[in-house]
């Protein structure tokens, strides 16, 4: 079940990478690398920081195949991808919910402080997009206008609140992930964003 | 004592990150991440390269709290931060002195060659700012006009000259750090910078 | 023999870094760092991802000295470097051939899947240039127009085809490297590049 969600998230992340790379007029190799980095970059950075190497995508080929297939699909149907925008947004949102909780749990296994765990969860979910934007020579979009990281932080915090209750750990996982997804959906629906704090 | 210097350095680095992020019109999350990366990025890269993971800020929450507090402070008082410019410059300069020597000593513990140790010290002190500038889509400022890295390199080299003398290791630490600080202060006071070597 | 090729490759990579950095009007320190990162960045990223730390250039000072000497040479003779363009192109091409196969073999020693090994080889050869371009605030050139990575991928794939034949492992190394070099030379000679796939 979680595995399927993980794959859906990977598809959404990879396609978002393809779309950005196409706009930057990259060649086939560049597009594939950007798709790949967007999909696995956050988890890779997390694994490197906690010292879990070789990093996880080196040990399970499924994600490599999913990224390659998604990239080919997105390039072939690039003029029709707009029709999928809603599904992709949904996959992406479910994906960050899952990635956040997986990151939090990896931090807990490594014996780290809850705040660090929340940070690791947020990084797993968001930093693929950050690396994508850096490689494409843009200021990362999540630093400017999306309630993306905030949703992950709230979901991670929920994890540590809920885990003290007498409920099964699978439920904790689902509840924390649901918080991420709900916050993100609400923020996008009502166009809520963080203020820029820039002084004019 | 060193711990207090370390915290002052972290404050100065975090605030420099906030100021750059504000200018780029980032939102609250982006500002916090840039502050954090500026403060801990150099040491993190050093720890990853020598394989000391989980990286050091994951094991001592003090720095996380200092970064968060500094960020809130800098955002709230952003219109008044100019009055602090001199203190911040001083904290920052003391901070790179300390970070350089800490980096050199980490390299020595890992059994590395003196040149590599000097490199690690310089990286600890300077690469937080490099990552900050990359995330903000700028060419890193230290590659262009500041005698910043040069001060660190001279301080690191001093460490290896002085350590052969019959003096206490605490003194070696202080002397090397003082060289970094002095070189930087003199360079800024007399507006000395490295030539750009660009051929017109 | 391989060691000499490795050094020639390092020289070519370092000089390519110096030329980009000079164009960006960096100072002496910036130029040295860009030269260094271009020369060792790909291998460093590979070592970090598979967890082989301290990374390899920390353990063999030769490459540090080669980078420093190449940088000084390139800066001093910067107005004459055009005469060397052909030799540099040749060194660079031989260098990526070698780096690719070394990367593939490191992946095999780490027990990784052939596709991951090919990826590691390509990364060893190409990502020094990617990091150089990011630090210089450019979209990495290999994502846009060079048949650079493709040559590495084909060479890496050749390695796994040829290794099943009953020939000495040294020959496998040479054949795979030669494929990288040949593909790159042919692509440049006949101005072959990957299509950009951008929809107008």
Coordinates of C-alpha atoms in Angstrom, one line a residue:
Chain A
X1 CA 0.0 0.0 0.0
X2 CA 2.6 2.5 1.1
X3 CA 4.8 1.2 -1.7
X4 CA 2.2 2.1 -4.3
X5 CA 1.8 5.6 -2.8
X6 CA 5.6 6.0 -2.9
X7 CA 5.6 5.1 -6.6
X8 CA 2.7 7.5 -7.4
X9 CA 4.7 10.3 -5.6
X10 CA 7.8 9.4 -7.5
X11 CA 5.8 9.7 -10.8
X12 CA 4.5 13.1 -9.9
X13 CA 7.9 14.4 -8.8
X14 CA 9.6 13.0 -11.9
X15 CA 7.0 14.6 -14.2
X16 CA 7.3 18.0 -12.4
X17 CA 11.0 17.7 -13.1
X18 CA 10.5 17.0 -16.8
X19 CA 8.2 20.0 -17.2
X20 CA 10.7 22.4 -15.7
X21 CA 13.6 20.9 -17.8
X22 CA 11.6 21.1 -21.0
X23 CA 11.0 24.8 -20.3
X24 CA 14.7 25.3 -19.9
X25 CA 15.2 23.7 -23.4
X26 CA 17.4 20.9 -22.0
X27 CA 18.3 17.9 -24.1
X28 CA 17.1 14.3 -23.4
X29 CA 19.9 13.6 -20.9
X30 CA 19.3 16.8 -19.0
X31 CA 15.6 16.1 -18.8
X32 CA 16.2 12.6 -17.4
X33 CA 18.7 13.9 -14.8
X34 CA 16.3 16.7 -13.6
X35 CA 13.4 14.2 -13.4
X36 CA 15.6 11.8 -11.4
X37 CA 17.0 14.5 -9.1
X38 CA 13.5 15.9 -8.4
X39 CA 12.2 12.4 -7.5
X40 CA 15.0 11.2 -5.3
X41 CA 17.0 14.3 -4.3
X42 CA 15.3 15.0 -1.0
X43 CA 15.7 11.4 0.2
X44 CA 19.3 11.3 -1.0
X45 CA 20.3 14.4 0.9
X46 CA 18.6 13.0 4.0
X47 CA 20.5 9.7 3.7
X48 CA 23.8 11.5 3.2
X49 CA 23.3 13.7 6.3
X50 CA 22.5 10.8 8.6
X51 CA 25.2 8.6 7.0
X52 CA 23.0 5.9 5.5
X53 CA 25.0 5.0 2.5
X54 CA 24.9 3.7 -0.2
X55 CA 21.8 6.0 -0.5
X56 CA 18.4 4.3 -0.7
X57 CA 17.7 4.5 -4.5
X58 CA 20.9 2.6 -5.1
X59 CA 19.4 -0.4 -3.4
X60 CA 16.0 -0.6 -5.0
X61 CA 15.9 -0.4 -8.8
X62 CA 12.1 0.1 -8.9
X63 CA 12.5 3.9 -8.5
X64 CA 15.0 4.1 -11.3
X65 CA 12.6 2.3 -13.7
X66 CA 9.7 4.5 -12.5
X67 CA 11.6 7.7 -13.2
X68 CA 12.7 6.5 -16.6
X69 CA 9.2 5.4 -17.6
X70 CA 7.7 8.7 -16.2
X71 CA 10.2 10.7 -18.1
X72 CA 9.5 9.0 -21.4
X73 CA 5.8 9.3 -20.8
X74 CA 6.0 13.0 -20.0
X75 CA 8.2 13.8 -22.9
X76 CA 6.0 11.9 -25.4
X77 CA 2.7 13.4 -24.1
X78 CA 4.2 16.8 -23.2
X79 CA 1.5 18.7 -25.1
X80 CA -1.3 16.8 -23.3
X81 CA 0.1 16.9 -19.8
X82 CA -2.1 19.8 -18.9
X83 CA -5.1 17.5 -18.8
X84 CA -3.3 15.6 -16.0
X85 CA -2.5 18.6 -14.0
X86 CA -5.1 17.8 -11.3
X87 CA -4.0 14.1 -10.9
X88 CA -0.4 15.2 -10.8
X89 CA -1.1 17.7 -8.1
X90 CA -2.9 15.0 -6.1
X91 CA -0.1 12.5 -6.6
X92 CA 2.5 15.1 -5.6
X93 CA 0.5 16.1 -2.5
X94 CA 0.1 12.5 -1.4
X95 CA 3.8 11.9 -2.2
X96 CA 5.0 14.7 0.1
X97 CA 2.7 13.4 2.9
X98 CA 4.4 10.0 2.6
X99 CA 7.9 11.3 2.1
X100 CA 7.6 13.5 5.2
X101 CA 6.5 10.6 7.5
X102 CA 9.2 8.3 6.1
X103 CA 11.8 10.9 6.7
X104 CA 10.6 11.5 10.3
X105 CA 10.8 7.7 11.0
X106 CA 14.3 7.5 9.5
X107 CA 15.4 10.2 11.9
X108 CA 13.8 8.4 14.9
X109 CA 15.6 5.2 13.9
X110 CA 18.9 7.2 13.9
X111 CA 18.1 8.3 17.4
X112 CA 17.8 12.0 16.6
X113 CA 15.9 14.8 18.4
X114 CA 12.2 15.3 17.3
X115 CA 13.0 18.7 15.8
X116 CA 15.8 17.2 13.7
X117 CA 13.4 14.4 12.7
X118 CA 10.8 16.9 11.5
X119 CA 13.5 18.7 9.6
X120 CA 14.6 15.4 7.9
X121 CA 11.0 14.6 7.0
X122 CA 10.5 18.1 5.5
X123 CA 13.8 17.8 3.6
X124 CA 12.9 14.4 2.2
X125 CA 9.7 15.9 0.8
X126 CA 10.9 19.2 -0.4
X127 CA 14.6 19.2 -1.3
X128 CA 14.2 17.2 -4.5
X129 CA 12.4 20.3 -5.8
X130 CA 15.1 22.6 -4.4
X131 CA 17.9 20.7 -6.2
X132 CA 15.8 20.7 -9.4
X133 CA 15.5 24.5 -9.2
X134 CA 19.2 25.0 -8.5
X135 CA 20.2 22.9 -11.4
X136 CA 17.8 24.9 -13.6
X137 CA 19.3 28.2 -12.3
X138 CA 16.2 29.4 -10.4
X139 CA 15.6 30.5 -6.8
X140 CA 13.9 27.4 -5.3
X141 CA 10.1 27.9 -5.6
X142 CA 9.4 26.6 -2.1
X143 CA 11.4 29.4 -0.6
X144 CA 9.1 32.0 -2.1
X145 CA 5.5 31.2 -2.4
X146 CA 4.3 27.7 -1.7
X147 CA 2.8 26.4 1.6
X148 CA 4.7 23.2 0.9
X149 CA 7.3 23.0 3.6
X150 CA 4.9 24.3 6.2
X151 CA 2.5 21.4 5.5
X152 CA 5.4 19.0 6.0
X153 CA 6.5 20.7 9.3
X154 CA 2.9 20.6 10.7
X155 CA 2.6 16.9 9.6
X156 CA 5.9 16.0 11.3
X157 CA 4.9 17.8 14.5
X158 CA 1.6 15.9 14.5
X159 CA 3.6 12.7 14.3
X160 CA 5.3 13.5 17.6
X161 CA 2.0 14.6 19.3
X162 CA 0.1 11.5 18.1
X163 CA 2.7 8.9 18.9
X164 CA 2.3 9.5 22.6
X165 CA -1.4 8.4 22.3
X166 CA -2.2 4.7 22.8
X167 CA -2.7 3.9 19.1
X168 CA -1.1 1.6 16.6
X169 CA 2.0 3.0 14.8
X170 CA 0.4 2.5 11.4
X171 CA -2.3 4.9 12.5
X172 CA 0.3 7.5 13.6
X173 CA 1.9 7.2 10.1
X174 CA -1.5 7.7 8.4
X175 CA -2.6 10.6 10.6
X176 CA 0.7 12.5 10.2
X177 CA 0.6 12.0 6.5
X178 CA -3.0 13.1 6.3
X179 CA -2.2 16.3 8.1
X180 CA 0.4 17.2 5.5
X181 CA -2.0 16.4 2.7
X182 CA -4.9 18.3 4.2
X183 CA -2.9 21.4 5.0
X184 CA -1.5 21.5 1.5
X185 CA -4.9 21.0 -0.1
X186 CA -6.5 23.7 2.0
X187 CA -3.7 26.2 1.4
X188 CA -3.9 25.7 -2.4
X189 CA -7.7 25.8 -2.4
X190 CA -7.9 29.0 -0.5
X191 CA -4.7 30.5 -2.0
X192 CA -3.1 30.8 1.4
X193 CA 0.7 31.6 1.4
X194 CA 3.3 32.8 3.8
X195 CA 4.0 36.5 3.8
X196 CA 7.2 37.5 2.2
X197 CA 8.4 39.8 5.1
X198 CA 10.2 42.0 2.6
X199 CA 10.4 45.6 3.7
X200 CA 9.5 48.0 0.9
Chain B
X1 CA 34.6 30.0 26.2
X2 CA 34.9 28.5 22.7
X3 CA 31.3 27.5 22.9
X4 CA 30.2 31.1 23.4
X5 CA 32.3 32.2 20.5
X6 CA 30.8 29.5 18.4
X7 CA 27.3 30.7 19.3
X8 CA 28.2 34.3 18.5
X9 CA 29.5 33.1 15.1
X10 CA 26.3 31.2 14.5
X11 CA 24.3 34.3 15.2
X12 CA 26.3 36.4 12.8
X13 CA 26.1 33.8 10.1
X14 CA 22.4 33.3 10.5
X15 CA 21.6 37.0 10.4
X16 CA 23.7 37.4 7.3
X17 CA 21.5 34.7 5.8
X18 CA 18.3 36.4 6.8
X19 CA 19.4 39.7 5.2
X20 CA 20.2 38.0 1.9
X21 CA 16.9 36.0 1.9
X22 CA 14.9 39.1 2.7
X23 CA 16.4 40.9 -0.3
X24 CA 15.3 38.0 -2.5
X25 CA 11.8 38.4 -1.2
X26 CA 11.6 34.9 0.3
X27 CA 8.8 33.8 2.6
X28 CA 9.3 32.9 6.3
X29 CA 10.3 29.3 5.5
X30 CA 12.8 30.3 2.9
X31 CA 14.4 32.8 5.2
X32 CA 14.7 30.2 8.0
X33 CA 16.3 27.7 5.7
X34 CA 18.8 30.2 4.3
X35 CA 19.7 31.4 7.8
X36 CA 20.2 27.8 8.8
X37 CA 22.2 26.8 5.8
X38 CA 24.5 29.9 6.1
X39 CA 25.2 29.0 9.8
X40 CA 25.8 25.3 9.5
X41 CA 26.4 24.6 5.8
X42 CA 30.2 24.8 5.9
X43 CA 30.5 22.4 8.8
X44 CA 28.0 20.1 7.3
X45 CA 29.9 19.8 4.0
X46 CA 33.1 19.2 6.0
X47 CA 31.4 16.4 8.1
X48 CA 30.0 14.7 4.9
X49 CA 33.4 14.8 3.1
X50 CA 35.2 13.2 6.0
X51 CA 32.3 10.8 6.7
X52 CA 31.4 12.0 10.2
X53 CA 27.7 11.4 10.1
X54 CA 25.1 12.1 11.4
X55 CA 26.5 15.6 10.9
X56 CA 27.3 17.7 13.9
X57 CA 24.2 20.0 14.2
X58 CA 22.0 16.9 14.4
X59 CA 23.6 16.0 17.7
X60 CA 23.5 19.4 19.5
X61 CA 20.2 21.2 19.5
X62 CA 21.7 24.4 20.8
X63 CA 22.6 25.6 17.3
X64 CA 19.1 24.9 15.9
X65 CA 17.6 27.1 18.7
X66 CA 20.2 29.8 18.1
X67 CA 19.5 29.9 14.4
X68 CA 15.7 30.0 15.0
X69 CA 16.1 32.8 17.6
X70 CA 18.5 34.8 15.5
X71 CA 16.2 34.5 12.5
X72 CA 13.1 35.7 14.4
X73 CA 15.2 38.6 15.9
X74 CA 16.6 39.6 12.5
X75 CA 13.2 39.5 10.8
X76 CA 11.5 41.5 13.6
X77 CA 14.2 44.2 13.8
X78 CA 15.1 44.1 10.1
X79 CA 14.8 47.8 9.6
X80 CA 17.1 48.5 12.5
X81 CA 19.7 45.8 11.7
X82 CA 22.0 48.4 10.1
X83 CA 22.9 49.7 13.6
X84 CA 24.3 46.3 14.4
X85 CA 26.4 46.1 11.2
X86 CA 29.7 46.6 13.1
X87 CA 28.9 44.1 15.8
X88 CA 27.8 41.6 13.2
X89 CA 30.9 42.0 11.2
X90 CA 32.9 41.4 14.4
X91 CA 30.9 38.3 15.3
X92 CA 31.3 37.0 11.8
X93 CA 35.0 37.6 11.8
X94 CA 35.5 35.9 15.2
X95 CA 33.2 33.1 14.0
X96 CA 35.3 32.3 10.9
X97 CA 38.5 32.3 13.0
X98 CA 36.9 29.7 15.3
X99 CA 35.3 27.6 12.5
X100 CA 38.6 27.5 10.6
X101 CA 40.6 26.1 13.6
X102 CA 37.8 23.7 14.5
X103 CA 37.9 22.4 10.9
X104 CA 41.6 22.1 10.9
X105 CA 41.5 20.0 14.1
X106 CA 38.8 17.8 12.7
X107 CA 41.0 17.1 9.7
X108 CA 43.9 16.2 12.0
X109 CA 41.7 13.8 14.0
X110 CA 40.8 12.1 10.8
X111 CA 44.5 11.6 10.0
X112 CA 44.5 13.8 6.9
X113 CA 47.4 15.7 5.3
X114 CA 48.0 19.3 6.6
X115 CA 46.9 20.9 3.2
X116 CA 43.6 18.9 3.3
X117 CA 43.2 20.1 7.0
X118 CA 43.7 23.7 6.0
X119 CA 41.2 23.2 3.2
X120 CA 38.6 21.6 5.6
X121 CA 39.1 24.6 8.0
X122 CA 38.6 27.1 5.2
X123 CA 35.5 25.2 4.0
X124 CA 34.0 25.1 7.4
X125 CA 34.3 28.8 7.7
X126 CA 33.3 29.8 4.1
X127 CA 31.0 27.3 2.5
X128 CA 27.9 28.2 4.5
X129 CA 28.0 31.5 2.6
X130 CA 28.7 29.7 -0.7
X131 CA 25.6 27.5 -0.3
X132 CA 23.6 30.5 0.8
X133 CA 24.5 32.3 -2.4
X134 CA 23.8 29.3 -4.6
X135 CA 20.3 28.9 -3.1
X136 CA 19.8 32.6 -3.7
X137 CA 20.9 32.2 -7.3
X138 CA 24.0 34.4 -7.0
X139 CA 27.7 33.7 -7.8
X140 CA 29.2 33.1 -4.4
X141 CA 30.5 36.5 -3.1
X142 CA 33.7 34.9 -1.6
X143 CA 34.8 33.9 -5.1
X144 CA 34.7 37.4 -6.3
X145 CA 35.8 40.1 -3.9
X146 CA 36.4 39.3 -0.3
X147 CA 39.6 38.4 1.5
X148 CA 37.7 35.9 3.4
X149 CA 39.0 32.5 2.4
X150 CA 42.6 33.9 2.2
X151 CA 42.4 34.8 5.9
X152 CA 41.3 31.3 6.7
X153 CA 44.0 29.7 4.6
X154 CA 46.7 31.8 6.4
X155 CA 45.2 31.0 9.8
X156 CA 45.2 27.3 8.9
X157 CA 48.8 27.4 7.7
X158 CA 49.8 29.2 10.9
X159 CA 48.3 26.4 12.9
X160 CA 50.7 23.9 11.4
X161 CA 53.7 26.2 11.8
X162 CA 52.9 27.0 15.5
X163 CA 52.0 23.4 16.5
X164 CA 55.7 22.4 16.1
X165 CA 56.7 24.9 18.8
X166 CA 56.8 23.8 22.5
X167 CA 53.5 25.6 23.5
X168 CA 50.2 24.3 24.8
X169 CA 47.6 23.2 22.2
X170 CA 45.1 25.8 23.5
X171 CA 47.5 28.5 22.6
X172 CA 48.0 27.0 19.1
X173 CA 44.2 27.2 18.7
X174 CA 44.1 30.8 19.8
X175 CA 47.1 32.0 17.7
X176 CA 45.7 30.4 14.5
X177 CA 42.3 31.9 15.1
X178 CA 43.8 35.3 15.9
X179 CA 45.7 35.2 12.5
X180 CA 42.4 34.6 10.6
X181 CA 40.7 37.5 12.5
X182 CA 43.6 39.9 12.1
X183 CA 44.1 39.3 8.4
X184 CA 40.4 39.8 7.8
X185 CA 40.2 43.0 9.9
X186 CA 43.3 44.5 8.2
X187 CA 42.0 43.5 4.7
X188 CA 38.6 45.2 5.3
X189 CA 40.1 48.2 7.0
X190 CA 42.5 48.9 4.1
X191 CA 40.2 47.6 1.4
X192 CA 42.7 45.0 0.3
X193 CA 41.3 42.4 -2.1
X194 CA 42.6 39.8 -4.4
X195 CA 43.0 40.8 -8.1
X196 CA 40.4 39.4 -10.4
X197 CA 42.9 38.2 -13.0
X198 CA 40.4 38.8 -15.8
X199 CA 42.0 39.7 -19.1
X200 CA 40.4 42.7 -20.7
Chain C
X1 CA 49.7 4.1 -17.1
X2 CA 46.1 4.7 -15.9
X3 CA 47.7 7.0 -13.3
X4 CA 49.2 9.2 -16.0
X5 CA 45.9 9.3 -17.9
X6 CA 44.1 10.3 -14.6
X7 CA 46.6 13.2 -14.2
X8 CA 46.1 14.3 -17.8
X9 CA 42.3 14.3 -17.2
X10 CA 42.7 16.2 -14.0
X11 CA 44.8 18.9 -15.8
X12 CA 42.2 19.2 -18.5
X13 CA 39.3 19.5 -16.1
X14 CA 41.1 22.0 -13.9
X15 CA 42.0 24.2 -16.8
X16 CA 38.4 24.2 -18.1
X17 CA 37.4 25.3 -14.6
X18 CA 39.9 28.2 -14.7
X19 CA 38.7 29.4 -18.0
X20 CA 35.0 29.5 -16.8
X21 CA 36.0 31.2 -13.6
X22 CA 38.1 33.9 -15.4
X23 CA 35.2 34.7 -17.6
X24 CA 33.1 35.3 -14.4
X25 CA 35.8 37.7 -13.2
X26 CA 36.5 35.7 -10.1
X27 CA 39.5 36.4 -7.8
X28 CA 42.4 34.0 -7.3
X29 CA 40.7 32.0 -4.6
X30 CA 37.5 31.6 -6.6
X31 CA 39.5 30.4 -9.6
X32 CA 41.3 27.8 -7.6
X33 CA 38.1 26.5 -6.0
X34 CA 36.3 26.3 -9.4
X35 CA 39.4 24.5 -10.9
X36 CA 39.4 22.1 -8.0
X37 CA 35.7 21.4 -8.0
X38 CA 35.7 20.8 -11.7
X39 CA 38.5 18.3 -11.4
X40 CA 37.3 16.3 -8.4
X41 CA 33.6 17.1 -8.0
X42 CA 32.2 14.2 -9.9
X43 CA 34.3 11.6 -8.0
X44 CA 33.6 13.3 -4.7
X45 CA 29.8 13.1 -5.3
X46 CA 30.2 9.5 -6.2
X47 CA 32.2 8.7 -3.1
X48 CA 29.7 10.5 -0.9
X49 CA 26.7 8.7 -2.4
X50 CA 28.2 5.2 -1.9
X51 CA 29.6 6.2 1.5
X52 CA 33.3 5.9 0.7
X53 CA 34.6 8.6 3.0
X54 CA 36.9 10.4 3.6
X55 CA 36.5 11.0 -0.2
X56 CA 39.4 9.9 -2.5
X57 CA 41.2 13.2 -3.1
X58 CA 41.7 13.5 0.7
X59 CA 43.9 10.4 0.6
X60 CA 46.2 11.2 -2.3
X61 CA 47.8 14.6 -2.4
X62 CA 48.9 14.2 -6.1
X63 CA 45.6 15.6 -7.4
X64 CA 45.7 18.6 -5.1
X65 CA 49.2 19.5 -6.4
X66 CA 48.2 18.8 -10.0
X67 CA 45.1 21.1 -9.7
X68 CA 47.2 23.9 -8.1
X69 CA 49.9 23.7 -10.7
X70 CA 47.4 23.6 -13.6
X71 CA 45.6 26.6 -12.2
X72 CA 48.7 28.6 -11.9
X73 CA 49.7 27.6 -15.4
X74 CA 46.3 28.4 -16.9
X75 CA 46.2 31.8 -15.2
X76 CA 49.7 32.8 -16.2
X77 CA 49.2 31.7 -19.8
X78 CA 45.6 32.6 -20.1
X79 CA 46.0 34.6 -23.2
X80 CA 47.8 31.7 -25.0
X81 CA 45.5 28.9 -23.8
X82 CA 43.7 28.9 -27.1
X83 CA 46.7 27.3 -28.8
X84 CA 46.2 24.4 -26.4
X85 CA 42.5 24.0 -27.1
X86 CA 42.9 20.8 -29.1
X87 CA 45.2 19.1 -26.6
X88 CA 42.9 20.1 -23.8
X89 CA 39.9 18.7 -25.6
X90 CA 41.8 15.4 -26.1
X91 CA 42.9 15.2 -22.5
X92 CA 39.4 16.0 -21.4
X93 CA 37.9 13.3 -23.6
X94 CA 40.5 10.7 -22.5
X95 CA 39.8 11.8 -18.9
X96 CA 36.1 11.2 -19.0
X97 CA 36.7 7.8 -20.6
X98 CA 38.9 6.9 -17.7
X99 CA 36.7 8.5 -15.0
X100 CA 33.6 6.6 -16.4
X101 CA 35.2 3.2 -16.1
X102 CA 36.7 3.9 -12.7
X103 CA 33.2 5.0 -11.5
X104 CA 31.6 1.8 -12.9
X105 CA 34.2 -0.3 -11.2
X106 CA 33.7 1.5 -7.8
X107 CA 30.0 0.7 -8.2
X108 CA 30.7 -3.0 -8.9
X109 CA 32.9 -3.2 -5.8
X110 CA 30.1 -1.7 -3.7
X111 CA 27.8 -4.5 -5.0
X112 CA 25.4 -2.2 -6.9
X113 CA 23.2 -3.0 -9.8
X114 CA 24.7 -2.4 -13.3
X115 CA 22.4 0.5 -14.1
X116 CA 23.5 2.2 -10.9
X117 CA 27.1 1.5 -11.8
X118 CA 26.7 3.1 -15.2
X119 CA 25.1 6.1 -13.5
X120 CA 28.0 6.3 -11.0
X121 CA 30.5 6.2 -13.9
X122 CA 28.7 8.9 -15.8
X123 CA 28.5 11.0 -12.6
X124 CA 32.2 10.7 -11.9
X125 CA 33.0 11.9 -15.4
X126 CA 30.3 14.6 -15.8
X127 CA 29.3 16.1 -12.4
X128 CA 32.6 18.1 -11.8
X129 CA 31.4 20.2 -14.7
X130 CA 27.9 20.4 -13.4
X131 CA 29.1 21.7 -10.0
X132 CA 31.4 24.2 -11.8
X133 CA 28.4 25.5 -13.7
X134 CA 26.2 25.8 -10.7
X135 CA 28.9 27.7 -8.7
X136 CA 29.2 30.0 -11.7
X137 CA 25.4 30.5 -11.8
X138 CA 24.9 28.8 -15.2
X139 CA 22.6 26.0 -16.2
X140 CA 25.0 23.1 -16.5
X141 CA 26.2 22.9 -20.1
X142 CA 25.9 19.1 -20.3
X143 CA 22.2 19.3 -19.7
X144 CA 21.8 21.4 -22.9
X145 CA 24.0 20.6 -25.8
X146 CA 26.9 18.3 -25.4
X147 CA 27.0 14.6 -26.2
X148 CA 29.1 14.1 -23.1
X149 CA 27.0 12.1 -20.7
X150 CA 25.7 9.9 -23.6
X151 CA 29.2 8.9 -24.4
X152 CA 29.7 7.9 -20.8
X153 CA 26.5 5.9 -20.6
X154 CA 27.3 4.0 -23.8
X155 CA 30.8 3.3 -22.5
X156 CA 29.4 2.1 -19.1
X157 CA 26.9 -0.2 -20.9
X158 CA 29.8 -1.6 -23.1
X159 CA 31.6 -2.5 -19.9
X160 CA 28.8 -4.8 -18.8
X161 CA 28.5 -6.3 -22.3
X162 CA 32.2 -7.0 -22.6
X163 CA 32.8 -8.3 -19.1
X164 CA 30.9 -11.4 -19.9
X165 CA 33.3 -12.3 -22.7
X166 CA 36.4 -14.5 -21.8
X167 CA 38.9 -11.6 -21.8
X168 CA 41.2 -10.1 -19.3
X169 CA 39.7 -7.4 -17.0
X170 CA 42.3 -4.9 -18.2
X171 CA 41.0 -5.2 -21.7
X172 CA 37.4 -4.7 -20.5
X173 CA 38.6 -1.4 -18.9
X174 CA 40.3 -0.3 -22.1
X175 CA 37.4 -1.2 -24.4
X176 CA 34.8 0.6 -22.3
X177 CA 37.0 3.6 -22.0
X178 CA 37.7 3.6 -25.8
X179 CA 33.9 3.6 -26.5
X180 CA 33.4 6.7 -24.4
X181 CA 36.3 8.4 -26.2
X182 CA 35.2 7.3 -29.7
X183 CA 31.6 8.3 -29.2
X184 CA 32.6 11.7 -28.0
X185 CA 35.1 12.3 -30.8
X186 CA 32.6 11.3 -33.4
X187 CA 29.8 13.4 -31.9
X188 CA 32.0 16.5 -31.8
X189 CA 33.5 15.9 -35.3
X190 CA 30.1 15.5 -36.9
X191 CA 28.4 18.1 -34.6
X192 CA 25.9 15.5 -33.4
X193 CA 23.8 16.5 -30.4
X194 CA 20.7 15.4 -28.6
X195 CA 17.5 17.1 -29.6
X196 CA 16.1 19.6 -27.1
X197 CA 12.5 18.2 -27.1
X198 CA 11.2 21.6 -26.4
X199 CA 7.7 22.2 -27.8
X200 CA 7.5 25.5 -29.7

